[in-house]
Amino acid sequence: MTCAPRDLLLLEGEFPEFPGDLERYAVRPLPGWAALRERVRSAAPRSIVLLRAGGGERDADAVRELIRDTPSVPVVAAVPFARASAAQLRELLHAGVSEIANADGRATLPALLPSLRQAHARPLKRRLEERMPVWVPEDARTLIRAAAETVVDGGGREAFAAIFGVYVRTVAARCTEAGLPPPRRLLGWIRVLLAISLLEEAHRTVLNVALACGYTDNSSLKRAVENFAGPAAPIAVRQHTFAGAFDAFAAELRRLRHAGRGRGRSARVME
């Protein structure tokens, strides 16, 4: 599957010198703060917001409100480090920005690419990390973070394997060794968790969430959520919670972990 470009949402005039579309990013200037906020409310989670932070409408309180309204879309704050105080930077971090970029000098968009890459899928990865059981090993966490990046981009198994520069069968073997489901199911789980997190944003429609997560329509989204997150008795798709769905995901990881230990003990006995 070819991943769609990531929309880079910014305000007109804040970065006047940019080369049109930028690597994997389609630059989308918006005419004002109200237009930006409205665009973000329906933006796919592969999008990213880039702001020159500090002062006027774009102080920490405004950024905090933007993120609270649509927490699934990462925000990068471009700040002139030479003039910014530690308190200003702390305020932006507390507001929930995914990354703070140094905007000293000309601060052209190409110069900010590393910060944009670092912020990609950060909101989803944060939510996953917050609930990750302590017994999940680091190699499994690395694969789950890569799965989150893949799903946010709308990619499949090939894109997942490409993050590590390996074939699908190689990343499948790594998943097994780390006690994770095979790539197709792992990506399915992360896609459902992403969809449920988007459904928690009240202004999004179910169809908006379905399309943003790569489902064809409302029905396919509902089937996927029920297949992965249960329960047996059908409920409205918006009644599912991220916490409940993640607990079901963690329960599957625990079963795989115990099954892996059983295989290891059997192998040692055979030796």
Coordinates of C-alpha atoms in Angstrom, one line a residue:
M1 CA 0.0 0.0 0.0
T2 CA 1.3 3.5 -0.9
C3 CA 1.1 5.8 2.0
A4 CA -0.7 9.1 1.4
P5 CA 1.3 12.4 1.9
R6 CA 1.1 14.0 5.3
D7 CA -0.6 17.4 5.4
L8 CA 1.6 20.1 7.0
L9 CA -0.9 22.6 8.4
L10 CA 0.4 26.1 9.1
L11 CA -0.6 29.8 9.0
E12 CA -0.1 31.8 5.8
G13 CA 2.9 34.1 6.1
E14 CA 4.6 32.3 9.1
F15 CA 7.0 30.4 6.8
P16 CA 7.0 32.5 3.6
E17 CA 9.9 30.7 2.0
F18 CA 9.1 27.1 1.3
P19 CA 9.6 24.9 -1.8
G20 CA 5.9 23.9 -2.2
D21 CA 5.4 20.3 -1.1
L22 CA 8.2 19.2 1.2
E23 CA 9.5 15.6 1.0
R24 CA 6.5 13.5 2.4
Y25 CA 4.6 16.6 3.4
A26 CA 1.9 18.5 1.4
V27 CA 2.2 22.1 2.7
R28 CA -1.3 23.5 3.5
P29 CA -1.2 27.2 4.5
L30 CA -4.4 28.4 6.2
P31 CA -5.6 32.1 6.2
G32 CA -6.0 32.5 9.9
W33 CA -6.2 30.9 13.3
A34 CA -9.9 30.1 13.0
A35 CA -9.4 28.4 9.7
L36 CA -6.5 26.4 11.1
R37 CA -8.5 25.2 14.1
E38 CA -11.4 24.2 11.8
R39 CA -9.1 22.3 9.5
V40 CA -7.4 20.5 12.3
R41 CA -10.8 19.3 13.7
S42 CA -11.2 16.9 10.7
A43 CA -7.6 16.3 9.9
A44 CA -6.2 12.8 9.5
P45 CA -3.7 11.8 12.3
R46 CA -0.9 11.7 9.7
S47 CA -1.3 15.5 9.5
I48 CA 0.9 17.8 11.5
V49 CA 0.5 21.4 12.7
L50 CA 3.5 23.7 12.6
L51 CA 3.3 27.0 14.5
R52 CA 5.6 29.8 15.3
A53 CA 4.7 29.8 19.0
G54 CA 4.7 32.7 21.4
G55 CA 2.6 35.9 21.7
G56 CA -0.6 37.0 20.2
E57 CA -3.2 34.3 19.4
R58 CA -0.5 31.6 19.5
D59 CA 0.5 31.7 23.1
A60 CA 0.6 28.5 25.2
D61 CA -3.1 28.8 26.2
A62 CA -4.2 28.9 22.5
V63 CA -2.0 26.0 21.7
R64 CA -3.3 24.0 24.7
E65 CA -6.9 24.6 23.5
L66 CA -6.1 23.5 20.0
I67 CA -4.5 20.3 21.3
R68 CA -7.3 19.6 23.8
D69 CA -9.8 19.9 21.0
T70 CA -8.0 17.5 18.6
P71 CA -5.3 15.6 20.5
S72 CA -4.7 13.1 17.8
V73 CA -3.0 15.6 15.5
P74 CA 0.6 16.4 16.5
V75 CA 1.7 20.0 17.0
V76 CA 5.3 21.2 16.5
A77 CA 6.1 24.6 18.0
A78 CA 8.8 26.6 16.3
V79 CA 10.5 28.7 18.9
P80 CA 13.6 31.0 18.7
F81 CA 15.7 29.3 21.4
A82 CA 18.0 32.4 21.7
R83 CA 15.1 34.5 22.9
A84 CA 12.8 32.0 24.6
S85 CA 12.9 31.5 28.3
A86 CA 12.8 28.1 30.1
A87 CA 9.4 29.0 31.4
Q88 CA 8.0 29.6 27.9
L89 CA 9.3 26.2 26.7
R90 CA 7.8 24.5 29.8
E91 CA 4.5 26.1 29.1
L92 CA 4.5 24.7 25.6
L93 CA 5.4 21.2 26.7
H94 CA 2.7 21.3 29.3
A95 CA 0.3 22.5 26.6
G96 CA 1.0 19.1 24.9
V97 CA 3.1 20.0 21.9
S98 CA 4.7 16.9 20.3
E99 CA 8.0 18.7 19.5
I100 CA 9.7 22.0 20.0
A101 CA 11.9 23.1 17.1
N102 CA 14.5 25.8 17.1
A103 CA 13.4 28.7 15.0
D104 CA 16.5 30.8 15.3
G105 CA 17.6 32.5 12.1
R106 CA 15.6 31.9 9.0
A107 CA 14.0 28.7 10.3
T108 CA 13.1 27.4 6.8
L109 CA 10.8 24.4 6.4
P110 CA 13.5 22.1 5.2
A111 CA 15.5 22.9 8.3
L112 CA 12.6 21.9 10.5
L113 CA 12.1 18.5 8.8
P114 CA 13.8 16.5 11.6
S115 CA 11.4 17.9 14.1
L116 CA 8.4 17.1 11.9
R117 CA 9.7 13.5 11.5
Q118 CA 10.1 13.2 15.3
A119 CA 6.6 14.4 15.9
H120 CA 5.0 11.9 13.5
A121 CA 2.4 9.7 15.3
R122 CA 3.6 11.0 18.6
P123 CA 0.0 11.4 20.1
L124 CA -0.9 7.8 19.4
K125 CA 2.5 6.5 20.6
R126 CA 2.1 8.5 23.8
R127 CA -1.3 6.9 24.5
L128 CA 0.1 3.4 23.8
E129 CA 3.1 4.0 26.1
E130 CA 1.0 5.3 28.9
R131 CA -0.9 2.1 29.2
M132 CA 1.8 -0.4 28.2
P133 CA 2.3 -3.1 30.9
V134 CA 5.8 -3.0 32.5
W135 CA 6.5 -6.6 31.4
V136 CA 6.4 -5.7 27.7
P137 CA 10.1 -5.8 26.6
E138 CA 11.8 -3.0 24.8
D139 CA 12.1 -4.9 21.5
A140 CA 8.3 -5.4 21.5
R141 CA 7.8 -1.7 22.3
T142 CA 10.0 -0.7 19.4
L143 CA 7.8 -2.8 17.0
I144 CA 4.6 -1.4 18.5
R145 CA 5.9 2.2 18.0
A146 CA 6.7 1.4 14.4
A147 CA 3.3 -0.2 13.9
A148 CA 1.8 3.1 15.2
E149 CA 3.8 5.1 12.7
T150 CA 2.7 2.7 9.9
V151 CA -1.0 2.8 10.8
V152 CA -1.1 6.6 11.2
D153 CA 0.3 6.8 7.6
G154 CA -2.2 4.3 6.3
G155 CA 0.4 1.7 5.5
G156 CA 0.4 -2.1 5.6
R157 CA 2.8 -4.9 6.2
E158 CA 5.3 -3.8 3.5
A159 CA 5.5 -0.3 5.0
F160 CA 5.8 -1.7 8.5
A161 CA 8.8 -3.9 7.4
A162 CA 10.3 -1.0 5.4
I163 CA 10.7 1.0 8.6
F164 CA 13.3 -1.5 9.7
G165 CA 14.7 -2.1 6.1
V166 CA 13.7 -5.7 6.1
Y167 CA 11.3 -8.1 4.4
V168 CA 7.8 -8.8 5.7
R169 CA 8.8 -12.3 6.7
T170 CA 11.7 -10.9 8.7
V171 CA 9.6 -8.5 10.7
A172 CA 7.1 -11.3 11.2
A173 CA 9.8 -13.4 12.8
R174 CA 10.8 -10.4 15.0
C175 CA 7.2 -10.1 16.2
T176 CA 7.0 -13.7 17.1
E177 CA 10.3 -13.5 19.1
A178 CA 9.0 -10.4 20.9
G179 CA 5.8 -12.0 21.9
L180 CA 3.6 -10.0 19.5
P181 CA 0.9 -11.0 17.1
P182 CA 2.0 -11.3 13.4
P183 CA 2.2 -8.0 11.5
R184 CA -1.2 -8.1 9.9
R185 CA -2.9 -8.6 13.3
L186 CA -0.6 -6.2 15.1
L187 CA -1.4 -3.5 12.6
G188 CA -5.1 -4.4 12.8
W189 CA -5.0 -3.9 16.6
I190 CA -3.2 -0.5 16.4
R191 CA -5.6 0.7 13.7
V192 CA -8.5 -0.1 15.9
L193 CA -6.9 1.6 18.9
L194 CA -6.3 4.7 16.7
A195 CA -9.9 4.7 15.5
I196 CA -11.2 4.5 19.1
S197 CA -8.9 7.3 20.1
L198 CA -10.3 9.4 17.2
L199 CA -13.9 8.5 18.1
E200 CA -13.3 10.1 21.6
E201 CA -13.0 13.5 19.8
A202 CA -16.6 14.5 19.9
H203 CA -16.5 16.7 16.7
R204 CA -15.4 13.8 14.5
T205 CA -18.1 11.8 12.6
V206 CA -17.8 8.0 12.5
L207 CA -17.3 8.3 8.7
N208 CA -14.4 10.8 9.2
V209 CA -12.8 8.4 11.6
A210 CA -13.3 5.4 9.3
L211 CA -11.7 7.1 6.3
A212 CA -8.9 8.6 8.4
C213 CA -8.0 5.1 9.6
G214 CA -8.1 3.3 6.2
Y215 CA -11.6 1.7 6.5
T216 CA -13.9 1.9 3.6
D217 CA -17.0 3.0 5.5
N218 CA -18.8 3.0 8.9
S219 CA -19.7 -0.6 8.7
S220 CA -16.1 -1.8 8.1
L221 CA -14.9 0.3 11.0
K222 CA -17.6 -1.1 13.3
R223 CA -16.8 -4.7 12.3
A224 CA -13.1 -4.2 13.0
V225 CA -13.7 -2.7 16.4
E226 CA -16.0 -5.5 17.4
N227 CA -13.6 -8.2 16.0
F228 CA -10.7 -6.9 18.0
A229 CA -12.1 -5.1 21.0
G230 CA -15.4 -7.0 21.6
P231 CA -17.5 -7.5 23.6
A232 CA -19.7 -10.3 22.5
A233 CA -22.9 -8.2 22.8
P234 CA -22.7 -5.5 20.1
I235 CA -22.7 -1.9 21.4
A236 CA -22.5 1.4 19.6
V237 CA -19.0 2.0 18.2
R238 CA -18.7 5.2 20.1
Q239 CA -19.3 3.3 23.4
H240 CA -15.9 1.6 23.1
T241 CA -13.1 3.3 25.1
F242 CA -9.4 3.4 24.4
A243 CA -8.7 2.0 27.9
G244 CA -11.1 -1.0 27.4
A245 CA -9.7 -1.8 23.9
F246 CA -6.1 -1.5 25.1
D247 CA -6.8 -3.9 28.0
A248 CA -8.1 -6.4 25.4
F249 CA -4.9 -5.9 23.4
A250 CA -2.7 -6.3 26.5
A251 CA -4.6 -9.5 27.4
E252 CA -3.7 -10.9 24.0
L253 CA 0.0 -9.9 24.5
R254 CA -0.1 -11.7 27.8
R255 CA -1.4 -14.9 26.3
L256 CA 1.3 -14.8 23.6
R257 CA 3.9 -14.2 26.2
H258 CA 2.8 -17.2 28.2
A259 CA 2.5 -19.3 25.1
G260 CA 6.1 -18.3 24.1
R261 CA 7.4 -19.3 27.5
G262 CA 5.6 -22.7 27.2
R263 CA 7.3 -23.3 23.8
G264 CA 10.7 -22.3 25.3
R265 CA 10.2 -24.8 28.2
S266 CA 9.2 -27.6 25.8
A267 CA 12.3 -26.9 23.6
R268 CA 14.6 -27.1 26.6
V269 CA 13.0 -30.5 27.7
M270 CA 13.5 -31.9 24.2
E271 CA 17.2 -30.9 24.3

